[in-house]
């Protein structure tokens, strides 16, 4: 390896890809070895998991469960981003409000997800909306904290410039404020997606929903059906990574393209 | 032939007192006391004085960016248009240089048609589609200058717009400013601590004393446009204004108590 050598963008991508493939291949090999050695039905090998995945896909169960869960993830994600952003900008802009509500934020940040989920179902009933709200409430404090930081760092120099050059509220929001918040929103979105999809599964499992990946995993857990649990986990990881690489990373690169 | 600014009345500056509130055990800081002067239409007034004497504060007050003061600013009749060119370029880093100029004007405004011409005039044709942070500081300052001038303002406020540039670059930009101002004279208030810059650019120089600043000298610069690019003439005028016995007596001797 010559780490000092300058690589082109394409070269860098290929190199990164090679590392990822080598790393994942090693993981799969270790997994297969462990499964073969243990010979336990509680530790199926990759081949067995893929087989179950194929069966679930063929029966259509995989698609219907994945899609309903993805819809829940998307709703909770956008709801959390929207509400968290509004709260964060509000707290970052008004010092007194921030001083007062800071403790509330700390409270909600440290409230265990399970408590929020349990209380939501008790208070609001096991509806579809409750599930989405419970997930969103788990994520909102994180988004609010990141966006508050962004709002605190808004440049006074640039708002004065916008004032002097008569930008008006709409132009200021679009060309001055939002571009400054974009990196914080992108960071919140990336960490948010990971959190939201994990919590959605818990919500689905606890809420007695008849559909969704969480429900499937919960049912499989009842039968100690490890291959099904792993099959759904695998499918979900793949989907989330596609969203990460296909949507969120390009978005983040786009909002940062002006940087030196 | 040169289009001139609309406002014919002088800018009247009357600042009785300006202070910054006491923070963390420090006393209230009075930066300006009894600063009053009028600026004639289409004159180029330079405010000069040592660092921290309140020049920039005064300019912020005139610009309406700082409203916490005792006194009164009268910009003249007919709500004249005012533009501020800041000490730092303050361009939007996520918009190209050209976009920055376009955004500084209302959408569809006729002045937007002149953006490419003024960028050419300040030598930014090549760089106009670059993001500001990918250009040099000198180029960013030229863009800021162009953004100010494209407004065709009646009153132009400038706060040390050429500070922290190397000498040749700063000199080039001063010549550019003189050139732009000669082709479209407008009322200018220009803050600097650089005496050569003050003499080269101004038609009138107001000197502020350090401490709770007030005006200690008000001088007219006796140079023709052509003489302003002549270093010797500028130096001679600088000596006359800043090193006369009267100036020494009034200016350099005042210190903060």
Coordinates of C-alpha atoms in Angstrom, one line a residue, chain A residues 41-226:
Chain A
X41 CA -30.6 -24.5 15.2
X42 CA -30.2 -21.3 17.2
X43 CA -27.3 -20.2 15.1
X44 CA -28.1 -20.8 11.4
X45 CA -25.5 -20.2 8.8
X46 CA -25.7 -17.6 6.0
X47 CA -27.0 -20.3 3.6
X48 CA -30.0 -21.1 5.8
X49 CA -30.8 -17.4 6.4
X50 CA -30.7 -16.8 2.6
X51 CA -32.9 -19.7 2.0
X52 CA -35.5 -18.4 4.5
X53 CA -35.2 -14.9 2.9
X54 CA -35.9 -16.5 -0.5
X55 CA -39.0 -18.3 0.9
X56 CA -40.3 -15.1 2.5
X57 CA -39.7 -13.2 -0.7
X58 CA -41.5 -15.8 -2.8
X59 CA -44.5 -15.9 -0.6
X60 CA -44.8 -12.1 -0.8
X61 CA -44.6 -11.8 3.0
X62 CA -41.2 -10.0 2.8
X63 CA -42.5 -7.2 0.5
X64 CA -45.7 -6.6 2.4
X65 CA -44.0 -6.4 5.8
X66 CA -41.1 -4.4 4.6
X67 CA -43.2 -1.9 2.8
X68 CA -45.6 -1.3 5.7
X69 CA -42.6 -0.9 8.0
X70 CA -40.9 1.5 5.6
X71 CA -44.1 3.6 5.4
X72 CA -44.1 3.9 9.2
X73 CA -40.4 4.7 9.2
X74 CA -40.9 7.4 6.6
X75 CA -43.8 9.0 8.4
X76 CA -42.1 9.0 11.8
X77 CA -38.9 10.2 10.3
X78 CA -40.4 13.2 8.5
X79 CA -42.6 14.1 11.4
X80 CA -39.6 14.0 13.8
X81 CA -37.5 16.1 11.4
X82 CA -40.2 18.7 11.0
X83 CA -41.2 19.1 14.6
X84 CA -37.6 18.7 15.9
X85 CA -36.4 21.4 13.4
X86 CA -39.1 23.9 14.4
X87 CA -38.3 23.3 18.1
X88 CA -34.6 23.5 17.6
X89 CA -34.7 26.7 15.6
X90 CA -37.0 28.3 18.1
X91 CA -34.7 27.4 21.1
X92 CA -31.6 28.4 19.2
X93 CA -33.0 31.8 18.3
X94 CA -34.6 32.8 21.7
X95 CA -32.2 32.6 24.6
X96 CA -34.8 32.8 27.3
X97 CA -36.9 30.0 25.8
X98 CA -33.8 27.9 25.5
X99 CA -32.9 28.5 29.2
X100 CA -36.4 27.5 30.2
X101 CA -37.0 24.5 28.0
X102 CA -33.4 23.1 28.1
X103 CA -34.3 20.9 31.1
X104 CA -37.4 19.5 29.2
X105 CA -35.1 18.6 26.3
X106 CA -32.7 16.8 28.7
X107 CA -35.7 15.0 30.2
X108 CA -36.9 13.8 26.8
X109 CA -33.4 12.9 25.6
X110 CA -33.0 10.6 28.5
X111 CA -36.5 9.1 28.6
X112 CA -36.0 5.4 27.5
X113 CA -37.7 4.5 24.2
X114 CA -39.5 1.7 25.9
X115 CA -41.2 4.1 28.4
X116 CA -42.4 6.4 25.6
X117 CA -43.7 3.5 23.6
X118 CA -45.5 1.9 26.6
X119 CA -47.1 5.2 27.7
X120 CA -48.1 6.1 24.2
X121 CA -50.0 2.8 23.8
X122 CA -51.6 3.2 27.3
X123 CA -52.7 6.7 26.7
X124 CA -53.5 6.7 23.0
X125 CA -54.4 3.1 22.3
X126 CA -52.8 0.8 19.8
X127 CA -53.5 2.6 16.6
X128 CA -51.4 3.2 13.6
X129 CA -51.0 6.9 14.5
X130 CA -49.8 6.0 18.0
X131 CA -47.1 3.8 16.6
X132 CA -45.8 6.7 14.4
X133 CA -46.1 9.3 17.1
X134 CA -44.3 7.1 19.6
X135 CA -41.4 6.7 17.2
X136 CA -41.3 10.4 16.3
X137 CA -41.3 11.4 20.0
X138 CA -38.2 9.3 20.5
X139 CA -36.4 11.1 17.8
X140 CA -37.6 14.7 18.2
X141 CA -35.2 15.6 21.0
X142 CA -32.2 14.5 19.0
X143 CA -33.2 16.5 16.0
X144 CA -34.1 19.5 18.2
X145 CA -30.6 19.5 19.9
X146 CA -28.8 19.4 16.5
X147 CA -30.9 22.0 14.9
X148 CA -30.6 24.2 18.0
X149 CA -26.8 24.1 17.6
X150 CA -27.3 25.1 14.0
X151 CA -29.5 28.0 14.9
X152 CA -27.1 29.2 17.6
X153 CA -24.3 29.3 15.0
X154 CA -26.3 31.4 12.5
X155 CA -24.0 34.1 11.3
X156 CA -24.9 37.6 12.5
X157 CA -22.7 39.1 9.8
X158 CA -24.8 37.5 7.1
X159 CA -28.1 38.5 8.6
X160 CA -26.8 42.1 8.7
X161 CA -25.8 41.7 5.1
X162 CA -29.3 40.4 4.2
X163 CA -30.8 43.3 6.1
X164 CA -28.7 45.9 4.3
X165 CA -29.3 44.4 0.9
X166 CA -33.1 44.2 1.6
X167 CA -33.4 40.5 1.2
X168 CA -36.8 40.3 2.9
X169 CA -37.9 37.3 5.0
X170 CA -38.4 34.7 2.2
X171 CA -35.1 35.4 0.4
X172 CA -33.3 35.4 3.8
X173 CA -34.8 32.1 4.8
X174 CA -34.0 30.4 1.5
X175 CA -30.5 31.8 0.7
X176 CA -29.1 32.8 4.1
X177 CA -30.7 30.8 6.9
X178 CA -31.5 27.4 5.4
X179 CA -28.1 26.9 3.8
X180 CA -26.5 27.4 7.2
X181 CA -28.8 24.9 8.8
X182 CA -28.5 22.3 6.0
X183 CA -25.4 20.5 7.3
X184 CA -27.1 20.2 10.7
X185 CA -30.3 18.9 9.1
X186 CA -28.2 16.4 7.1
X187 CA -26.4 15.1 10.2
X188 CA -29.7 14.9 12.1
X189 CA -31.3 13.0 9.2
X190 CA -28.5 10.4 9.0
X191 CA -28.4 9.7 12.7
X192 CA -32.2 9.9 12.7
X193 CA -32.8 7.2 10.1
X194 CA -30.7 4.7 12.0
X195 CA -32.6 5.4 15.3
X196 CA -36.0 5.6 13.8
X197 CA -36.0 2.2 12.0
X198 CA -34.7 0.4 15.1
X199 CA -37.4 1.9 17.3
X200 CA -40.1 1.2 14.7
X201 CA -39.5 -2.5 15.1
X202 CA -39.9 -2.3 18.8
X203 CA -43.1 -0.4 18.5
X204 CA -44.5 -2.9 16.0
X205 CA -43.5 -5.8 18.3
X206 CA -45.1 -4.2 21.4
X207 CA -48.2 -2.8 19.8
X208 CA -49.6 -6.0 18.7
X209 CA -49.7 -4.9 15.1
X210 CA -50.6 -7.7 12.7
X211 CA -48.1 -6.4 10.0
X212 CA -44.6 -5.1 9.7
X213 CA -41.1 -6.4 10.2
X214 CA -41.3 -5.9 13.9
X215 CA -44.4 -8.1 14.1
X216 CA -42.7 -10.8 12.0
X217 CA -39.6 -10.8 14.2
X218 CA -41.8 -10.9 17.3
X219 CA -43.7 -13.9 16.0
X220 CA -40.5 -15.6 15.0
X221 CA -39.1 -15.0 18.4
X222 CA -42.1 -16.8 19.9
X223 CA -41.1 -19.9 18.0
X224 CA -37.4 -19.4 18.6
X225 CA -37.2 -19.2 14.8
X226 CA -33.8 -17.6 14.5

